[in-house]
Tab-separated table of C-alpha atoms and ligand atoms in Angstrom:
chain	number	residue	atom	x	y	z
F	1	UNK	CA	313.902	62.404	-80.509
F	2	UNK	CA	316.469	59.960	-80.355
F	3	UNK	CA	319.992	60.406	-81.533
F	4	UNK	CA	322.077	57.208	-82.509
F	5	UNK	CA	325.650	56.926	-83.907
F	6	UNK	CA	327.057	54.280	-86.215
F	7	UNK	CA	330.795	53.562	-84.979
F	8	UNK	CA	333.441	51.184	-85.402
F	9	UNK	CA	337.299	51.865	-85.234
F	10	UNK	CA	337.589	49.843	-88.341
F	11	UNK	CA	337.367	51.551	-91.506
F	12	UNK	CA	334.970	50.286	-94.450
F	13	UNK	CA	332.808	48.108	-92.382
F	14	UNK	CA	329.558	49.815	-94.056
F	15	UNK	CA	329.001	52.191	-91.299
F	16	UNK	CA	328.113	55.006	-93.970
F	17	UNK	CA	326.142	53.010	-96.048
F	18	UNK	CA	324.216	51.417	-93.263
F	19	UNK	CA	323.517	55.142	-92.051
F	20	UNK	CA	322.175	56.225	-95.456
F	21	UNK	CA	320.189	53.339	-95.934
F	22	UNK	CA	318.652	53.345	-92.570
F	23	UNK	CA	317.759	56.925	-92.531
F	24	UNK	CA	316.256	56.767	-96.277
F	25	UNK	CA	314.012	53.859	-95.112
F	26	UNK	CA	313.045	55.402	-91.809
F	27	UNK	CA	312.018	58.540	-93.880
F	28	UNK	CA	310.857	57.297	-97.153
F	29	UNK	CA	308.836	54.037	-95.915
F	30	UNK	CA	308.159	54.923	-92.257
F	31	UNK	CA	307.482	58.368	-92.808
F	32	UNK	CA	309.807	59.277	-89.645
F	33	UNK	CA	311.331	62.788	-89.555
F	34	UNK	CA	315.387	62.121	-89.832
F	35	UNK	CA	318.095	64.109	-89.578
F	36	UNK	CA	321.597	62.605	-90.502
F	37	UNK	CA	324.819	64.483	-89.363
F	38	UNK	CA	327.882	63.498	-91.416
F	39	UNK	CA	330.644	64.050	-88.717
F	40	UNK	CA	332.801	62.042	-90.907
F	41	UNK	CA	335.625	64.310	-92.393
F	42	UNK	CA	335.548	61.764	-95.002
F	43	UNK	CA	332.521	63.255	-96.457
F	44	UNK	CA	330.962	60.020	-97.621
F	45	UNK	CA	327.723	60.351	-96.280
F	46	UNK	CA	327.069	63.638	-97.691
F	47	UNK	CA	328.373	62.764	-101.460
F	48	UNK	CA	326.094	59.810	-101.021
F	49	UNK	CA	323.170	61.762	-100.150
F	50	UNK	CA	323.713	64.846	-102.261
F	51	UNK	CA	326.116	64.123	-104.772
F	52	UNK	CA	329.448	65.487	-105.078
F	53	UNK	CA	328.353	68.649	-107.083
F	54	UNK	CA	325.934	69.795	-104.469
F	55	UNK	CA	328.698	69.310	-101.759
F	56	UNK	CA	331.286	71.251	-103.736
F	57	UNK	CA	329.189	74.077	-103.971
F	58	UNK	CA	327.602	73.973	-100.335
F	59	UNK	CA	331.609	73.734	-99.194
F	60	UNK	CA	332.710	76.967	-101.207
F	61	UNK	CA	329.722	78.895	-99.668
F	62	UNK	CA	330.813	77.570	-96.093
F	63	UNK	CA	327.929	75.666	-95.610
F	64	UNK	CA	329.075	72.627	-93.794
F	65	UNK	CA	329.583	71.314	-90.351
F	66	UNK	CA	332.944	73.164	-91.045
F	67	UNK	CA	331.515	76.268	-90.357
F	68	UNK	CA	330.289	75.333	-87.142
F	69	UNK	CA	333.419	73.735	-85.666
F	70	UNK	CA	335.554	76.786	-87.143
F	71	UNK	CA	333.384	79.053	-85.451
F	72	UNK	CA	333.308	77.457	-82.135
F	73	UNK	CA	337.395	77.625	-82.304
F	74	UNK	CA	336.988	81.183	-82.745
F	75	UNK	CA	335.079	81.027	-79.672
F	76	UNK	CA	331.454	81.474	-81.350
F	77	UNK	CA	328.738	79.945	-79.683
F	78	UNK	CA	325.803	81.232	-81.514
F	79	UNK	CA	326.271	79.407	-84.601
F	80	UNK	CA	322.686	78.903	-86.252
F	81	UNK	CA	323.003	75.483	-87.482
F	82	UNK	CA	319.612	75.623	-89.498
F	83	UNK	CA	321.678	77.718	-92.207
F	84	UNK	CA	323.457	74.222	-92.733
F	85	UNK	CA	320.761	71.798	-92.919
F	86	UNK	CA	319.955	70.687	-96.135
F	87	UNK	CA	316.279	69.848	-96.130
F	88	UNK	CA	314.699	66.859	-97.859
F	89	UNK	CA	318.319	66.206	-99.295
F	90	UNK	CA	318.471	62.760	-100.568
F	91	UNK	CA	317.219	63.338	-104.323
F	92	UNK	CA	315.135	60.300	-103.637
F	93	UNK	CA	311.390	61.334	-104.797
F	94	UNK	CA	309.725	59.153	-102.289
F	95	UNK	CA	311.769	60.230	-99.388
F	96	UNK	CA	310.215	63.482	-98.101
F	97	UNK	CA	311.520	63.859	-94.489
F	98	UNK	CA	315.387	63.283	-94.433
F	99	UNK	CA	317.428	66.370	-93.941
F	100	UNK	CA	321.507	66.371	-93.785
F	101	UNK	CA	323.918	68.289	-91.833
F	102	UNK	CA	327.041	67.772	-94.531
F	103	UNK	CA	330.663	67.333	-93.776
F	104	UNK	CA	333.230	68.857	-95.186
F	105	UNK	CA	337.146	67.616	-95.925
F	106	UNK	CA	338.249	70.430	-94.682
F	107	UNK	CA	337.285	69.041	-91.326
F	108	UNK	CA	340.385	67.098	-91.733
F	109	UNK	CA	342.149	70.032	-90.678
F	110	UNK	CA	340.442	71.043	-87.886
F	111	UNK	CA	339.973	67.715	-85.818
F	112	UNK	CA	343.369	68.476	-84.138
F	113	UNK	CA	342.832	71.961	-83.188
F	114	UNK	CA	339.368	71.107	-81.499
F	115	UNK	CA	340.913	70.181	-78.390
F	116	UNK	CA	341.620	74.012	-77.913
F	117	UNK	CA	338.374	75.491	-77.738
F	118	UNK	CA	338.320	78.757	-75.989
F	119	UNK	CA	336.322	78.085	-72.781
F	120	UNK	CA	334.156	81.437	-73.139
F	121	UNK	CA	332.483	83.794	-70.979
F	122	UNK	CA	330.905	81.060	-68.777
F	123	UNK	CA	333.522	78.308	-69.154
F	124	UNK	CA	331.167	76.417	-71.064
F	125	UNK	CA	333.279	75.708	-74.108
F	126	UNK	CA	334.082	71.944	-74.119
F	127	UNK	CA	335.796	70.421	-76.973
F	128	UNK	CA	333.236	67.767	-76.762
F	129	UNK	CA	329.979	69.295	-76.763
F	130	UNK	CA	330.723	71.694	-79.960
F	131	UNK	CA	327.730	69.604	-81.747
F	132	UNK	CA	325.509	69.470	-78.815
F	133	UNK	CA	325.724	73.641	-78.166
F	134	UNK	CA	324.698	73.828	-82.026
F	135	UNK	CA	321.679	71.181	-82.276
F	136	UNK	CA	320.410	71.293	-79.004
F	137	UNK	CA	317.232	73.426	-79.982
F	138	UNK	CA	316.909	72.033	-83.443
F	139	UNK	CA	317.262	68.374	-82.764
F	140	UNK	CA	313.483	68.331	-81.249
F	141	UNK	CA	312.164	68.864	-84.630
F	142	UNK	CA	312.817	65.159	-85.486
F	143	UNK	CA	312.194	61.960	-84.494
F	144	UNK	CA	315.577	60.345	-85.385
F	145	UNK	CA	319.159	61.908	-85.677
F	146	UNK	CA	321.460	59.472	-86.992
F	147	UNK	CA	325.107	60.285	-87.163
F	148	UNK	CA	327.660	58.627	-89.425
F	149	UNK	CA	331.365	58.883	-87.396
F	150	UNK	CA	334.702	58.476	-88.494
F	151	UNK	CA	336.583	55.124	-87.883
F	152	UNK	CA	338.113	56.591	-84.686
F	153	UNK	CA	337.497	57.320	-81.333
F	154	UNK	CA	338.786	60.829	-81.346
F	155	UNK	CA	337.019	64.188	-80.205
F	156	UNK	CA	334.984	64.296	-83.383
F	157	UNK	CA	333.244	61.313	-82.542
F	158	UNK	CA	332.972	62.161	-78.945
F	159	UNK	CA	331.133	65.165	-80.103
F	160	UNK	CA	328.653	62.612	-81.780
F	161	UNK	CA	328.569	60.523	-78.526
F	162	UNK	CA	327.426	63.645	-76.730
F	163	UNK	CA	324.598	64.005	-78.026
F	164	UNK	CA	323.673	60.381	-78.839
F	165	UNK	CA	321.233	58.106	-76.811
F	166	UNK	CA	322.669	55.126	-78.273
F	167	UNK	CA	324.962	53.603	-80.885
F	168	UNK	CA	325.303	50.809	-83.304
F	169	UNK	CA	328.399	49.091	-84.208
F	170	UNK	CA	328.396	47.981	-87.840
F	171	UNK	CA	330.879	45.040	-88.354
F	172	UNK	CA	331.933	42.432	-90.904
F	173	UNK	CA	332.024	39.246	-89.325
F	174	UNK	CA	336.031	38.795	-89.834
F	175	UNK	CA	338.824	38.810	-87.141
F	176	UNK	CA	340.013	42.524	-88.169
F	177	UNK	CA	336.445	44.097	-88.140
F	178	UNK	CA	335.279	42.650	-84.884
F	179	UNK	CA	338.722	42.852	-83.016
F	180	UNK	CA	338.226	46.255	-81.688
F	181	UNK	CA	334.214	45.846	-80.298
F	182	UNK	CA	335.302	45.184	-76.422
F	183	UNK	CA	337.436	48.536	-76.644
F	184	UNK	CA	334.665	50.668	-78.268
F	185	UNK	CA	332.340	49.460	-75.818
F	186	UNK	CA	334.503	50.156	-72.976
F	187	UNK	CA	335.425	53.767	-74.367
F	188	UNK	CA	332.126	54.568	-74.430
F	189	UNK	CA	331.062	53.461	-71.163
F	190	UNK	CA	334.109	55.475	-69.699
F	191	UNK	CA	332.870	58.610	-71.773
F	192	UNK	CA	329.248	57.827	-70.616
F	193	UNK	CA	330.443	57.585	-66.580
F	194	UNK	CA	332.508	61.121	-67.178
F	195	UNK	CA	329.457	63.124	-68.867
F	196	UNK	CA	326.953	61.336	-66.627
F	197	UNK	CA	324.698	60.581	-69.326
F	198	UNK	CA	323.323	57.046	-70.539
F	199	UNK	CA	324.901	56.122	-73.917
F	200	UNK	CA	323.200	52.406	-74.643
F	201	UNK	CA	325.223	49.807	-77.021
F	202	UNK	CA	322.155	49.063	-79.096
F	203	UNK	CA	324.078	46.288	-81.036
F	204	UNK	CA	326.337	44.968	-83.518
F	205	UNK	CA	324.953	44.772	-87.084
F	206	UNK	CA	326.692	42.174	-89.419
F	207	UNK	CA	327.575	43.576	-92.602
F	208	UNK	CA	329.208	42.566	-95.856
F	209	UNK	CA	328.861	39.011	-95.067
F	210	UNK	CA	329.669	36.602	-97.522
F	211	UNK	CA	328.003	32.910	-96.981
F	212	UNK	CA	330.841	31.120	-98.844
F	213	UNK	CA	333.277	32.199	-95.886
F	214	UNK	CA	333.569	30.013	-93.085
F	215	UNK	CA	335.450	32.510	-91.093
F	216	UNK	CA	332.105	34.848	-91.680
F	217	UNK	CA	329.807	32.123	-90.805
F	218	UNK	CA	331.899	31.081	-87.585
F	219	UNK	CA	332.308	34.774	-86.452
F	220	UNK	CA	328.345	35.359	-87.174
F	221	UNK	CA	327.782	32.615	-84.865
F	222	UNK	CA	329.979	33.930	-82.243
F	223	UNK	CA	328.541	37.235	-82.461
F	224	UNK	CA	325.017	35.783	-81.853
F	225	UNK	CA	325.893	34.627	-78.663
F	226	UNK	CA	326.078	38.263	-77.847
F	227	UNK	CA	329.081	38.432	-75.508
F	228	UNK	CA	330.211	41.913	-75.875
F	229	UNK	CA	326.508	43.326	-77.316
F	230	UNK	CA	323.736	41.888	-78.894
F	231	UNK	CA	323.409	41.415	-82.176
F	232	UNK	CA	320.709	42.735	-84.773
F	233	UNK	CA	318.728	39.722	-86.132
F	234	UNK	CA	318.836	41.396	-89.558
F	235	UNK	CA	321.949	40.334	-91.349
F	236	UNK	CA	323.398	42.348	-94.405
F	237	UNK	CA	324.776	39.878	-96.961
F	238	UNK	CA	327.452	41.082	-99.425
F	239	UNK	CA	325.750	42.564	-102.380
F	240	UNK	CA	326.928	44.472	-105.136
F	241	UNK	CA	323.440	45.954	-105.444
F	242	UNK	CA	323.924	47.643	-102.073
F	243	UNK	CA	327.438	49.176	-103.295
F	244	UNK	CA	325.928	50.648	-105.704
F	245	UNK	CA	323.667	52.470	-103.560
F	246	UNK	CA	326.593	54.744	-102.637
F	247	UNK	CA	326.528	56.330	-105.999
F	248	UNK	CA	324.466	59.441	-106.096
F	249	UNK	CA	321.612	59.581	-108.438
F	250	UNK	CA	318.294	61.306	-108.773
F	251	UNK	CA	315.480	58.725	-108.688
F	252	UNK	CA	311.881	58.325	-107.883
F	253	UNK	CA	311.845	55.454	-105.769
F	254	UNK	CA	313.959	54.230	-102.547
F	255	UNK	CA	313.876	50.937	-104.189
F	256	UNK	CA	315.671	52.098	-107.619
F	257	UNK	CA	318.175	54.142	-104.953
F	258	UNK	CA	318.732	51.088	-102.358
F	259	UNK	CA	318.707	47.906	-104.753
F	260	UNK	CA	315.543	46.104	-105.636
F	261	UNK	CA	315.002	42.831	-103.493
F	262	UNK	CA	317.477	41.965	-101.344
F	263	UNK	CA	319.025	45.321	-100.425
F	264	UNK	CA	315.855	46.965	-100.240
F	265	UNK	CA	314.317	44.414	-98.021
F	266	UNK	CA	317.236	44.289	-95.701
F	267	UNK	CA	317.508	47.793	-95.091
F	268	UNK	CA	313.678	47.742	-94.515
F	269	UNK	CA	313.725	45.000	-91.895
F	270	UNK	CA	317.229	46.792	-90.285
F	271	UNK	CA	314.778	49.714	-90.095
F	272	UNK	CA	311.975	47.993	-88.466
F	273	UNK	CA	314.362	46.436	-85.697
F	274	UNK	CA	315.792	49.683	-84.796
F	275	UNK	CA	312.409	51.362	-84.480
F	276	UNK	CA	311.615	48.419	-81.642
F	277	UNK	CA	314.913	49.057	-80.313
F	278	UNK	CA	315.303	52.812	-80.274
F	279	UNK	CA	312.332	53.960	-77.962
X	301	ATP	N1	326.314	44.765	-97.954
X	301	ATP	C1	327.458	45.242	-98.911
X	301	ATP	N2	327.630	44.359	-99.904
X	301	ATP	C2	328.780	44.746	-100.908
X	301	ATP	N3	329.364	45.777	-100.559
X	301	ATP	C3	328.941	46.861	-99.367
X	301	ATP	C4	327.990	46.290	-98.540
X	301	ATP	N4	328.122	47.143	-97.826
X	301	ATP	C5	328.871	48.414	-98.177
X	301	ATP	N5	329.353	48.081	-99.154
X	301	ATP	C6	330.746	48.615	-99.921
X	301	ATP	O1	331.614	48.575	-99.010
X	301	ATP	C7	332.393	49.886	-98.923
X	301	ATP	C8	332.552	50.467	-97.621
X	301	ATP	O2	331.586	50.792	-97.165
X	301	ATP	P1	331.408	52.129	-96.294
X	301	ATP	O3	331.812	53.254	-96.932
X	301	ATP	O4	329.584	52.017	-96.141
X	301	ATP	O5	332.022	51.763	-94.963
X	301	ATP	P2	332.548	52.804	-93.802
X	301	ATP	O6	332.768	51.909	-92.766
X	301	ATP	O7	332.041	53.964	-93.600
X	301	ATP	O8	333.965	53.241	-94.239
X	301	ATP	P3	334.956	54.313	-93.372
X	301	ATP	O9	335.440	53.664	-92.101
X	301	ATP	O10	335.855	54.505	-94.690
X	301	ATP	O11	333.721	55.555	-93.071
X	301	ATP	C9	331.652	50.831	-100.113
X	301	ATP	O12	332.512	50.662	-101.195
X	301	ATP	C10	330.116	50.194	-99.834
X	301	ATP	O13	329.630	50.598	-101.195
X	302	MG	MG1	332.084	55.988	-93.909
């Protein structure tokens, strides 16, 4: 099992879209067993995968990541994560081995309180290890765990990194989306040192690239030099087909869901590159 987080401090750079498309292709095309963990309180990846109605139902029954985090805050450490895993969750007929741990908008209320988790009987309570303590047994059932992170490096993201072997930085090749990349890498390195666990930067993936934009093309050339981190060869160009993949709907094939032609092919190329890098 390998766990990989998608991170960028900048919002709207296609972290969620890339997480979902990659996970769906790894399962639907390559037959891998994949668990998506939506750890972002915005809950976008969850509604992308299961739709708003299903999320509301799960949320009102307390079957989201919120249940795990609020239990941990009460000092509980026996949360059975299998109760919140949505099996075969994507609504895409062709995709049969893709599970989801859904997020909840209620996580917004809890993110500032996570720091005060009780230490517990053996002082093992640690605000960066809430996810780890819940997932350590179940995680080995999967080939890949892919985690969609919020656009910050707070405690929630640290919970994702704590269980991650590596991370990927999706970035639009413009000034604002690439600005924070050295800070992300530095901060993950520091965290990695603190917990004595390697968290590899697998690279930057260029998203929403506009060929007509000089700035995008120049920045892409800069990123290709690999100064901060290697750049994935696969490039996601701006494409309205990809943006409509965000809308949940029941379909038969992955092509239908991700977009015929370029979007589907790009996700597939990215997944192939991903599997070569994540070993
Ligand atoms: N290649 C693309 N072409 C056009 N639109 C895209 C592309 N990739 C993503 N989008 C759109 O860009 C928007 C932001 O994408 P997404 O939600 O995946 O970003 P994010 O980084 O997860 O955002 P946040 O920081 O809020 O979590 C969405 O509307 C999505 O549909
Ligand atoms: Mg997102």
